[in-house]
Every structure is written in structure tokens, then in C-alpha cells.
Coordinates of C-alpha atoms in Angstrom, one line a residue:
M755 CA -0.3 -5.3 22.3
G756 CA -0.9 -5.4 18.5
Y757 CA -3.1 -7.9 16.7
I758 CA -0.2 -10.0 15.5
E759 CA 1.3 -10.4 18.9
K760 CA -2.2 -11.1 20.4
I761 CA -2.8 -13.9 17.7
Q762 CA 0.6 -15.5 18.4
S763 CA 0.1 -15.3 22.1
M764 CA -3.3 -17.1 21.8
L765 CA -1.7 -19.8 19.6
Q766 CA 1.3 -20.3 21.8
N767 CA -0.9 -20.5 25.0
G768 CA -3.3 -23.0 23.4
E769 CA -6.3 -20.7 23.6
I770 CA -7.1 -21.6 19.9
S771 CA -5.4 -23.8 17.3
C772 CA -4.1 -22.3 14.1
V773 CA -6.5 -24.4 12.1
E774 CA -9.5 -23.1 14.2
L775 CA -8.3 -19.5 13.8
T776 CA -7.8 -19.9 10.0
E777 CA -11.3 -21.5 9.7
K778 CA -12.7 -18.5 11.6
Y779 CA -11.1 -16.1 9.1
L780 CA -12.3 -18.2 6.1
K781 CA -15.8 -18.2 7.4
A782 CA -15.7 -14.4 8.0
I783 CA -14.5 -13.9 4.4
E784 CA -17.4 -16.0 3.2
E785 CA -19.9 -13.9 5.2
A786 CA -18.4 -10.4 4.5
N787 CA -16.8 -10.6 1.0
G788 CA -20.2 -10.3 -0.8
E789 CA -20.4 -6.7 0.4
L790 CA -16.8 -5.8 0.9
N791 CA -15.5 -7.4 -2.3
A792 CA -12.1 -7.4 -0.8
Y793 CA -10.9 -10.8 -2.0
V794 CA -10.7 -11.8 -5.7
T795 CA -9.2 -15.3 -4.9
V796 CA -9.6 -17.2 -1.7
T797 CA -7.0 -20.0 -0.9
P798 CA -8.5 -22.2 1.8
E799 CA -6.4 -25.3 0.9
V800 CA -3.1 -23.3 1.1
A801 CA -4.2 -21.6 4.3
L802 CA -5.3 -24.8 6.1
E803 CA -2.2 -26.7 5.1
Q804 CA 0.0 -24.0 6.5
A805 CA -2.1 -23.8 9.6
K806 CA -1.6 -27.6 10.2
Q807 CA 2.2 -27.1 10.1
V808 CA 2.0 -24.3 12.7
D809 CA -0.1 -26.5 15.0
E810 CA 2.4 -29.3 14.7
K811 CA 5.2 -27.0 15.6
I812 CA 3.3 -25.7 18.7
K813 CA 2.7 -29.3 19.8
R814 CA 6.4 -29.9 19.6
G815 CA 6.9 -27.0 22.0
E816 CA 8.8 -24.8 19.5
K817 CA 8.6 -21.0 19.6
L818 CA 6.8 -19.3 16.8
L819 CA 8.7 -17.2 14.3
P820 CA 7.6 -13.6 13.7
L821 CA 4.3 -13.6 11.8
E822 CA 4.0 -17.4 12.1
G823 CA 0.4 -18.6 12.2
V824 CA -1.0 -15.1 11.4
P825 CA -3.8 -15.1 8.7
M826 CA -2.9 -12.5 6.0
T827 CA -3.5 -11.5 2.4
L828 CA -1.5 -10.3 -0.6
K829 CA -2.5 -7.7 -3.2
D830 CA -3.2 -9.4 -6.5
N831 CA -0.1 -7.9 -8.2
I832 CA 2.3 -9.9 -6.0
S833 CA 3.4 -13.1 -7.7
T834 CA 2.3 -16.4 -6.0
N835 CA 3.6 -19.6 -7.6
G836 CA 0.6 -21.6 -8.8
I837 CA -2.0 -19.2 -7.5
E838 CA -3.8 -16.9 -10.0
T839 CA -2.3 -13.4 -10.1
T840 CA -4.4 -11.1 -12.3
C841 CA -3.6 -7.5 -11.3
C842 CA -7.5 -7.3 -11.5
S843 CA -7.2 -7.1 -15.3
K844 CA -9.0 -9.1 -18.0
I845 CA -5.7 -9.3 -19.8
L846 CA -4.2 -11.5 -17.0
K847 CA -7.2 -13.6 -16.1
G848 CA -6.1 -17.2 -15.6
Y849 CA -2.4 -16.3 -15.3
K850 CA -0.6 -18.4 -12.6
P851 CA 3.0 -17.4 -12.0
I852 CA 5.7 -20.0 -11.9
Y853 CA 7.6 -18.3 -9.1
D854 CA 7.0 -16.5 -5.8
A855 CA 7.6 -12.8 -5.2
K856 CA 10.5 -12.3 -2.7
V857 CA 8.1 -11.0 0.0
W858 CA 5.8 -14.0 -0.3
E859 CA 8.8 -16.3 -0.2
V860 CA 9.9 -14.7 3.1
L861 CA 6.4 -14.8 4.6
K862 CA 6.1 -18.5 3.5
K863 CA 9.3 -19.3 5.4
N864 CA 7.8 -17.6 8.4
N865 CA 4.6 -19.7 8.0
A866 CA 2.3 -16.7 7.6
I867 CA -1.2 -18.0 6.6
L868 CA -2.2 -16.9 3.1
L869 CA -6.0 -16.5 3.0
G870 CA -6.1 -15.3 -0.6
K871 CA -5.4 -12.5 -3.0
T872 CA -7.1 -9.1 -2.7
N873 CA -8.8 -6.6 -5.0
M874 CA -7.0 -3.6 -6.5
D875 CA -7.3 -1.0 -9.2
E876 CA -6.3 -2.6 -12.5
F877 CA -2.5 -2.8 -12.7
A878 CA -2.5 -0.5 -9.6
M879 CA -3.8 2.5 -11.6
G880 CA -6.4 4.3 -9.6
S881 CA -7.3 5.9 -6.3
S882 CA -10.6 4.2 -5.5
C883 CA -10.1 0.4 -6.4
E884 CA -13.0 0.9 -8.9
T885 CA -10.9 0.2 -12.1
S886 CA -10.7 -3.5 -11.1
C887 CA -12.3 -5.9 -13.6
F888 CA -13.9 -7.6 -10.5
G889 CA -15.6 -4.4 -9.4
G890 CA -14.4 -2.2 -6.6
A891 CA -13.7 -3.1 -2.9
T892 CA -15.9 -1.2 -0.5
N893 CA -15.1 0.6 2.7
P894 CA -15.7 -1.4 5.9
F895 CA -16.9 1.8 7.7
N896 CA -19.6 2.4 5.1
T897 CA -20.0 0.1 2.1
D898 CA -21.5 3.0 0.0
H899 CA -18.0 4.5 0.0
V900 CA -14.8 3.4 -1.7
A901 CA -12.0 1.6 0.1
G902 CA -9.4 3.7 -1.8
G903 CA -6.8 2.6 -4.2
S904 CA -5.0 1.0 -5.6
S905 CA -4.5 -1.5 -2.6
G906 CA -8.2 -1.1 -1.7
G907 CA -8.8 -4.9 -1.3
V908 CA -6.0 -5.2 1.3
A909 CA -7.3 -2.2 3.2
S910 CA -10.9 -3.4 3.1
A911 CA -9.8 -6.9 4.3
V912 CA -7.7 -5.6 7.2
G913 CA -10.1 -2.8 8.1
G914 CA -12.9 -5.3 8.0
D915 CA -11.0 -7.9 10.1
I916 CA -11.0 -10.6 7.4
A917 CA -7.2 -10.6 7.4
A918 CA -4.9 -9.7 10.3
F919 CA -2.5 -7.9 7.9
G920 CA -1.8 -7.6 4.2
L921 CA 0.9 -6.5 1.8
G922 CA 0.1 -3.8 -0.8
S923 CA 2.1 -1.8 -3.3
D924 CA 2.5 2.0 -3.3
T925 CA 3.4 3.8 -6.5
G926 CA 1.9 7.2 -5.7
G927 CA 0.1 6.6 -2.4
S928 CA -1.6 3.2 -3.0
I929 CA -0.9 1.8 0.5
R930 CA -1.3 5.0 2.5
Q931 CA -4.5 6.3 0.8
P932 CA -6.7 3.2 1.3
A933 CA -5.3 2.8 4.8
S934 CA -6.4 6.4 5.5
F935 CA -9.9 5.8 4.0
C936 CA -10.3 2.5 6.0
G937 CA -9.0 3.8 9.3
I938 CA -5.9 1.6 9.6
V939 CA -2.1 1.8 9.3
G940 CA -0.2 1.8 6.0
L941 CA 3.6 1.9 5.7
K942 CA 5.3 2.9 2.4
P943 CA 8.9 2.0 3.0
T944 CA 12.0 3.7 1.5
Y945 CA 12.5 2.8 -2.2
G946 CA 14.8 -0.2 -2.1
A947 CA 14.1 -1.3 1.5
V948 CA 11.8 -4.1 0.4
S949 CA 12.4 -6.2 -2.7
R950 CA 10.2 -5.6 -5.7
Y951 CA 11.1 -9.0 -7.2
G952 CA 7.8 -10.6 -8.2
L953 CA 5.8 -7.4 -8.0
V954 CA 4.0 -6.9 -11.4
A955 CA 5.5 -3.5 -12.5
Y956 CA 3.5 -0.4 -13.0
A957 CA 6.2 2.3 -12.6
S958 CA 9.5 0.7 -11.6
S959 CA 11.2 3.8 -10.2
L960 CA 8.2 4.5 -7.9
D961 CA 6.7 1.1 -6.9
Q962 CA 7.3 -0.2 -3.4
I963 CA 5.7 -3.1 -1.4
G964 CA 4.7 -2.4 2.2
P965 CA 2.4 -3.6 5.0
I966 CA -1.2 -2.6 5.7
T967 CA -2.1 -3.4 9.3
K968 CA -4.5 -2.6 12.2
T969 CA -1.8 -1.1 14.4
V970 CA 1.6 0.6 14.2
E971 CA 3.2 -2.2 16.1
D972 CA 1.9 -4.7 13.5
A973 CA 3.3 -2.6 10.7
S974 CA 6.7 -2.6 12.4
L975 CA 6.7 -6.4 12.9
V976 CA 5.8 -7.0 9.2
Y977 CA 8.3 -4.5 7.9
D978 CA 11.1 -6.0 9.9
V979 CA 10.4 -9.4 8.3
I980 CA 9.9 -8.4 4.7
S981 CA 12.8 -5.9 4.5
E982 CA 15.3 -8.5 3.6
Y983 CA 18.1 -7.9 1.1
D984 CA 17.4 -9.5 -2.2
E985 CA 20.1 -10.1 -4.9
N986 CA 17.3 -10.6 -7.5
D987 CA 16.3 -6.9 -7.2
S988 CA 19.2 -4.6 -8.2
T989 CA 17.5 -1.7 -6.4
C990 CA 17.0 -3.6 -3.1
E991 CA 19.2 -2.7 -0.1
G992 CA 17.1 -4.2 2.6
R993 CA 16.5 -2.7 6.0
Q994 CA 19.3 -0.5 7.3
G995 CA 20.1 -0.6 11.1
K996 CA 18.4 -2.5 13.8
P997 CA 14.7 -3.8 13.7
T998 CA 12.2 -1.0 13.9
Y999 CA 10.3 -2.9 16.6
D1000 CA 13.1 -2.3 19.1
T1001 CA 12.8 1.5 18.8
L1002 CA 9.0 1.8 18.9
N1003 CA 8.8 3.2 22.4
N1004 CA 11.6 5.7 22.3
D1005 CA 10.9 9.1 23.9
I1006 CA 10.1 11.8 21.3
K1007 CA 10.7 14.7 23.7
G1008 CA 12.7 17.4 21.9
M1009 CA 12.1 15.9 18.5
K1010 CA 11.4 18.4 15.7
I1011 CA 8.2 17.6 13.7
G1012 CA 7.9 19.7 10.6
I1013 CA 4.7 20.8 8.9
A1014 CA 5.1 22.1 5.3
R1015 CA 2.5 24.9 4.8
E1016 CA 1.9 23.6 1.2
Y1017 CA 0.7 20.3 2.5
L1018 CA -2.3 22.1 4.2
E1019 CA -3.4 24.0 1.0
G1020 CA -6.5 22.7 -0.6
V1021 CA -7.2 20.2 2.2
R1022 CA -10.7 19.8 3.5
E1023 CA -11.3 21.6 6.8
D1024 CA -12.1 18.5 8.8
V1025 CA -8.9 16.8 7.6
K1026 CA -6.8 19.9 8.3
E1027 CA -8.2 20.3 11.8
A1028 CA -7.6 16.6 12.6
V1029 CA -3.9 16.9 11.5
L1030 CA -3.4 20.1 13.5
E1031 CA -5.0 18.5 16.6
A1032 CA -2.5 15.6 16.2
A1033 CA 0.3 18.2 16.1
K1034 CA -0.9 19.6 19.4
K1035 CA -0.9 16.1 20.9
Y1036 CA 2.8 15.8 19.8
E1037 CA 3.5 19.2 21.5
E1038 CA 2.0 17.8 24.7
M1039 CA 4.5 14.9 24.4
G1040 CA 7.4 17.3 24.3
A1041 CA 8.0 17.5 20.5
E1042 CA 8.6 20.8 18.8
I1043 CA 6.3 21.7 15.8
V1044 CA 8.2 23.6 13.1
Y1045 CA 6.3 25.2 10.2
F1046 CA 8.3 25.6 7.0
D1047 CA 7.8 26.2 3.3
L1048 CA 8.3 23.4 0.7
P1049 CA 7.5 25.2 -2.6
A1050 CA 8.7 22.3 -4.8
L1051 CA 5.6 20.3 -3.8
K1052 CA 3.6 22.2 -6.5
F1053 CA 5.5 20.3 -9.1
A1054 CA 4.9 16.8 -7.6
L1055 CA 1.6 15.9 -9.2
P1056 CA 2.5 16.7 -12.9
V1057 CA 5.9 15.2 -12.4
Y1058 CA 4.4 12.0 -10.9
Y1059 CA 1.8 11.5 -13.7
I1060 CA 4.4 12.1 -16.5
L1061 CA 6.9 9.7 -15.0
A1062 CA 4.5 7.0 -13.9
C1063 CA 2.6 6.9 -17.2
A1064 CA 5.8 6.9 -19.2
E1065 CA 7.1 3.9 -17.2
A1066 CA 3.7 2.2 -17.4
S1067 CA 3.6 2.5 -21.2
S1068 CA 7.0 0.7 -21.3
N1069 CA 6.2 -1.9 -18.6
L1070 CA 2.8 -2.8 -20.0
G1071 CA 4.2 -3.3 -23.5
R1072 CA 4.8 -7.0 -22.6
Y1073 CA 1.1 -7.8 -22.7
D1074 CA 0.6 -8.6 -26.3
G1075 CA -1.4 -11.8 -26.4
I1076 CA 1.7 -13.8 -27.5
R1077 CA 3.5 -14.8 -24.4
Y1078 CA 0.8 -15.1 -21.7
G1079 CA -2.5 -13.7 -20.6
Y1080 CA -5.6 -12.9 -22.7
K1081 CA -5.6 -13.2 -26.5
T1082 CA -8.3 -11.9 -28.8
E1083 CA -10.3 -14.6 -30.7
H1084 CA -10.7 -13.0 -34.1
Y1085 CA -7.8 -11.2 -35.9
E1086 CA -6.1 -10.8 -39.3
G1087 CA -2.3 -10.9 -38.9
I1088 CA -0.1 -10.2 -35.9
H1089 CA -0.5 -6.4 -35.7
D1090 CA -4.3 -6.7 -35.7
M1091 CA -4.0 -9.4 -33.0
I1092 CA -1.8 -7.3 -30.7
C1093 CA -4.0 -4.2 -31.2
K1094 CA -7.3 -6.1 -30.5
T1095 CA -5.8 -8.0 -27.6
R1096 CA -4.7 -4.8 -25.8
S1097 CA -7.9 -2.9 -26.7
E1098 CA -10.1 -5.7 -25.3
G1099 CA -7.9 -6.7 -22.4
F1100 CA -7.0 -3.4 -20.8
G1101 CA -9.6 -1.2 -19.0
E1102 CA -10.2 2.5 -19.8
E1103 CA -7.9 3.9 -17.0
V1104 CA -5.0 1.7 -18.0
K1105 CA -5.4 2.6 -21.7
R1106 CA -5.6 6.3 -20.7
R1107 CA -2.3 6.1 -18.8
I1108 CA -0.5 4.1 -21.5
L1109 CA -1.5 6.7 -24.2
L1110 CA -0.3 9.5 -22.0
G1111 CA 3.0 7.8 -21.3
T1112 CA 3.6 7.0 -24.9
Y1113 CA 2.8 10.6 -25.8
V1114 CA 5.4 12.1 -23.3
L1115 CA 8.0 9.6 -24.5
S1116 CA 7.5 10.4 -28.2
A1117 CA 10.2 12.0 -30.2
G1118 CA 8.6 15.5 -30.4
Y1119 CA 7.7 15.7 -26.7
Y1120 CA 10.3 13.8 -24.8
D1121 CA 12.3 17.0 -23.9
A1122 CA 9.3 19.1 -23.2
Y1123 CA 7.7 16.6 -20.8
Y1124 CA 9.7 13.5 -19.7
K1125 CA 13.1 15.1 -19.5
K1126 CA 11.7 18.2 -17.7
A1127 CA 9.8 15.9 -15.2
Q1128 CA 13.1 14.0 -14.4
N1129 CA 14.9 17.3 -13.8
L1130 CA 12.0 18.5 -11.5
R1131 CA 12.2 15.2 -9.7
G1132 CA 15.7 16.1 -8.7
T1133 CA 14.4 19.5 -7.4
I1134 CA 11.8 17.7 -5.2
I1135 CA 14.4 15.3 -3.8
K1136 CA 16.7 18.2 -2.9
A1137 CA 13.8 20.0 -1.3
F1138 CA 13.2 17.1 1.1
D1139 CA 16.9 16.6 1.7
D1140 CA 17.1 20.3 2.8
A1141 CA 14.0 19.9 5.0
F1142 CA 15.4 17.0 6.9
K1143 CA 18.4 19.1 7.9
N1144 CA 16.1 21.1 10.1
V1145 CA 13.4 18.6 11.1
D1146 CA 13.3 14.9 12.2
V1147 CA 10.1 14.0 10.5
I1148 CA 7.3 15.7 8.5
L1149 CA 3.6 15.6 9.5
A1150 CA 1.0 15.9 6.7
P1151 CA -2.5 14.8 5.7
T1152 CA -2.5 11.5 3.9
V1153 CA -5.4 12.5 1.6
P1154 CA -7.0 15.9 1.3
M1155 CA -10.4 14.3 2.0
T1156 CA -12.2 11.3 3.5
A1157 CA -13.4 8.3 1.5
F1158 CA -15.8 9.4 -1.3
K1159 CA -18.9 7.6 -2.5
S1160 CA -18.6 4.8 -5.0
G1161 CA -19.0 6.1 -8.6
E1162 CA -17.6 9.6 -8.0
A1163 CA -14.0 8.7 -9.1
T1164 CA -15.1 7.2 -12.4
S1165 CA -17.2 10.2 -13.3
D1166 CA -14.1 12.6 -13.2
P1167 CA -10.7 10.8 -13.5
V1168 CA -8.7 14.1 -13.5
E1169 CA -10.4 15.3 -10.3
T1170 CA -9.5 11.9 -8.8
Y1171 CA -5.8 12.3 -9.6
L1172 CA -5.8 15.3 -7.2
T1173 CA -6.5 12.9 -4.3
D1174 CA -2.8 11.8 -4.7
I1175 CA -1.5 15.3 -4.1
C1176 CA -0.2 14.6 -0.6
T1177 CA 1.2 11.1 -1.2
V1178 CA 3.0 11.3 -4.6
P1179 CA 5.9 13.5 -3.5
I1180 CA 7.1 10.7 -1.2
N1181 CA 7.4 8.2 -4.0
I1182 CA 9.1 10.7 -6.3
A1183 CA 11.8 11.3 -3.5
G1184 CA 11.9 7.6 -2.6
L1185 CA 11.2 8.3 1.1
P1186 CA 9.4 6.3 3.8
S1187 CA 6.0 7.4 5.1
V1188 CA 3.4 5.8 7.4
S1189 CA -0.3 6.7 7.4
V1190 CA -2.2 6.5 10.8
P1191 CA -5.8 7.3 11.7
C1192 CA -6.1 10.7 13.4
G1193 CA -9.9 11.2 13.7
F1194 CA -13.2 10.9 12.0
N1195 CA -15.5 13.3 10.1
K1196 CA -19.1 14.1 11.1
K1197 CA -20.3 11.1 9.2
G1198 CA -17.9 8.8 11.0
M1199 CA -15.5 8.2 8.2
P1200 CA -11.8 7.9 9.1
I1201 CA -9.2 10.7 8.6
G1202 CA -5.6 9.8 8.1
M1203 CA -2.3 11.6 8.6
Q1204 CA 1.1 10.6 7.4
I1205 CA 4.5 10.8 9.1
I1206 CA 7.3 11.2 6.6
G1207 CA 11.0 10.5 7.2
D1208 CA 14.3 10.7 5.6
K1209 CA 15.6 7.6 3.7
F1210 CA 15.8 4.4 5.7
K1211 CA 14.4 6.1 8.8
E1212 CA 11.4 3.7 9.1
G1213 CA 12.3 3.2 12.8
K1214 CA 11.9 6.9 13.4
I1215 CA 8.6 7.4 11.7
L1216 CA 7.1 4.3 13.2
N1217 CA 8.3 5.4 16.7
V1218 CA 6.5 8.8 16.2
A1219 CA 3.4 7.0 14.9
Y1220 CA 3.4 4.6 17.8
K1221 CA 3.5 7.4 20.3
Y1222 CA 0.5 9.0 18.8
E1223 CA -1.4 5.6 18.6
Q1224 CA -0.7 5.1 22.4
A1225 CA -1.9 8.6 23.2
C1226 CA -5.0 8.5 21.0
P1227 CA -6.4 4.9 21.0
E1228 CA -9.9 6.3 20.3
N1229 CA -8.9 6.9 16.6
F1230 CA -8.2 3.1 16.1
K1231 CA -11.7 1.6 15.8
D1232 CA -13.0 -1.8 14.8
T1233 CA -15.8 -2.2 12.3
K1234 CA -18.8 -4.6 12.5
W1235 CA -17.1 -7.1 10.1
G1236 CA -14.9 -10.1 10.6
V1237 CA -13.0 -11.9 13.3
K1238 CA -12.9 -10.2 16.8
L1239 CA -10.0 -11.4 19.0

């Protein structure tokens, strides 16, 4: 039984009221957030009001909807009507959206309990959560280490049991990488499976909202609820086929699980060993491990950073001090005002990516960089299409290493970009991928592996992940923080 089902069972059976449960989580946030720095906004009034509605429904003897009464959190780039949404940037401090993101609208209808908004890398740009204007979220397994990025606050909150689940966004690995670092589950859905309406854009052709949870079962339940078709997002198709929860326990005997040799290059030995041990476990369950070559992967990192930065330079052009957000105090004329507002409002990493994106889109370099990157994107998509003709899913490390110490990422940003090498190909190709814990290093820090599927095959990858979770429960550990059910 996953955490979500356990919580709902306790509520339905009268073991605890939803108000009592919510108060427990709010108290746990108060006690832990000083060290974890997972939350940037806590919403006790909203949470307790929702909890009262759930308790009234239970008193009337009504059955709970999926996720109803479950305390959760949202990354701070998901719009919440009337609740501050800053993207952890000085330029959006004090900004309160006038509408809800589609995913939050759906969760609200299901009476999920919003505890607050969680920390992130500024505008989702980073791999450690340290570019946040609020300071970085820390790892619940060891607070000297980063939680990962950009959805580090969600991962820290869920891993530290100060939220039962959360929604993050994944542009190049920002759900899966922090989930790997914090020893929990992170699902990046197929591009278009979940609406992006109300998600503050970083790179629109790569961004995708998805769940961060304690267990695979929980990820499945959340995905099934949020993957609703949305006419407000022209790229949204919604979930295809039956709910993924219905296929979690399917037999994987005879299934072909591929391992691309390129995914194991440059990966730390302890991570590589853990992934290969997981492959052996799958063999014991009757699956066939197929090694193959995927040479197009070598293009993924440069293609990703060219495309993501180009789109970011365009998307972030709207923050000019005129329409909303931060505005500089002293200026001479409109051009000086815009220049000073952006220089003062954006952090160093965001400015770095805007400059890079503007450069690759400029007249003299468009063909040499941006156009070439788009062509290579097609090569990567085709490579995955060809791979899935021979295998059912692909097994790979989520990150080439375990969580690094705080401060290491900011000292060498280019080196930090390399942490995305295993995750960015999935966003380029628009594929689904789920990260699950598969072991620990000698210092007790979690190791994650990802299971990658063809488009709209979330049911298949979650089924494969669930089978591993059931076979190796020792890899899914609690930390000392938060609410214990």
C-alpha cells in the first residue's frame, strides 16, 4: 500500500481526521523547514479550510475521490490564484496570479490539501536548487548535501515527509534528478500528457509537469488524476488509454529491457553497479536484458542547452518591469528602466542562460547553432523510435552521481550541466521516464535509476518500476524528518 492509499484509508476509517492530519504536517513543516528549506510559502489557512471540507464529506458517509484529503505541495512555478508564485526569483517577488494552473484546478476539485509552495532553482534553471533567491533546499538524507534541481523543494518536502506528494516540472531532468538525490520516485510524463497551462514557462517545447512521490503506486495515482485533457494548452493530449494504476501489477516476464551502452559511460562506479544490479533483479523476474548502442545520445547535452536557452531568452522577455513583478527604483527613460530591472531582478544563472539563448538566436549564429540543434533533435527522436522497435523499455542511471555537497554546483556551473547528461535526451524526444531508488552509496546517499518508455507508455514504465519496488523494498527508506504514518 502506498502513502496516499494509507492516508485515505486512515481518514475513511476514522483513525484520524483530515484537520488533525493537516495540522500534523503543518507542525512538521514548522519544525523541519528551518534546515530543509523546502517551503518558500506555507498556506495553513488554505490547507485547513480544505481539510474541514473533507471531514464534512467523511461525516456524511461519502467515499473520497482519488487524492482527496492528502496533504501535498506545488513547485513555486505552478500558478495558484491569490497565492504568491515567485519562481524563486527576485523579479517575481510579491506576484500573485489571478488564475489557477490546470493541474492545481484538477487537484482542488479532488480536495487535495495544499500545504504550500516549494523551493526551486530560479525559473527552473539549475541542477541543485541553489540558484533560488531564498537559498537552496537541502537533502533530507544529509542536509550538507543538495536536494537537486530544479524541483529540489518538492523532493526535499516529500523525501522529508513534510508533504505526502508534490508536483514539479521537468525541462531537462528537474523532477527525476532531485527524486534520485532524495531517494524517492519522480515521474516525467510524455510531453503533452499533462497540461502546462499555468506553468511559468522556461523552455516551452521541453517543460512538463509531473508527480514526485514516496512510492511508484503514489506516482501512478497522481498521474492518473492530473493527466486530464486541457483545451487551454494546444499541446495537451491528456492520458492515452486506461489508468496506469490498473496495470501496475502486470507480469513482466518476457519483457525486453534495453540498456544503451552510452548511458553507462562517464557514470560513477557505485551508480553503475546499482543500475546493473537492478538489471539482474529484472532478469530474475523473467525479463530479458538487451544491450544496444544509441550513439545519438552524444548530441543530447549541447542540443538541450542550445534549445532550452533559446526558448528561455524568448519566454523571459516578458519580465520588463512594466507589466508585473519587480521594477527598479532609479532609472532614466524606459530603456534604462528595463535594463536595470532585468539586471537587478534576475540571478546570475538566469542571466547566463538568457545571454546564451539570445546569442544562438542572433542573425549571424542562428543557422550554426539553433537550426543545427533542431535538426539533431530529430536525429535523437528517431534514435529512440528505432530503439523501441526492439525493446519495451530502457533502463538507465538517472544521474551519473549521488547528491553533491552544497556549494559545489555554484563553483563550476559548466561541470554542473553535465549532471543532466542522462535525463535531457528524454525531454528532447518528449518521452516518459520514471526515476526510482535503486540503492545507496557508502555514505548512505540514495542512487536513482530511470525507466524510459515510448510516448504515452506511462503505464508500462510504472508497471516495470512497481515490480522493482516490490522486489527491493530496502531501497525505499524514510528519513528522520516529518510525519510518520
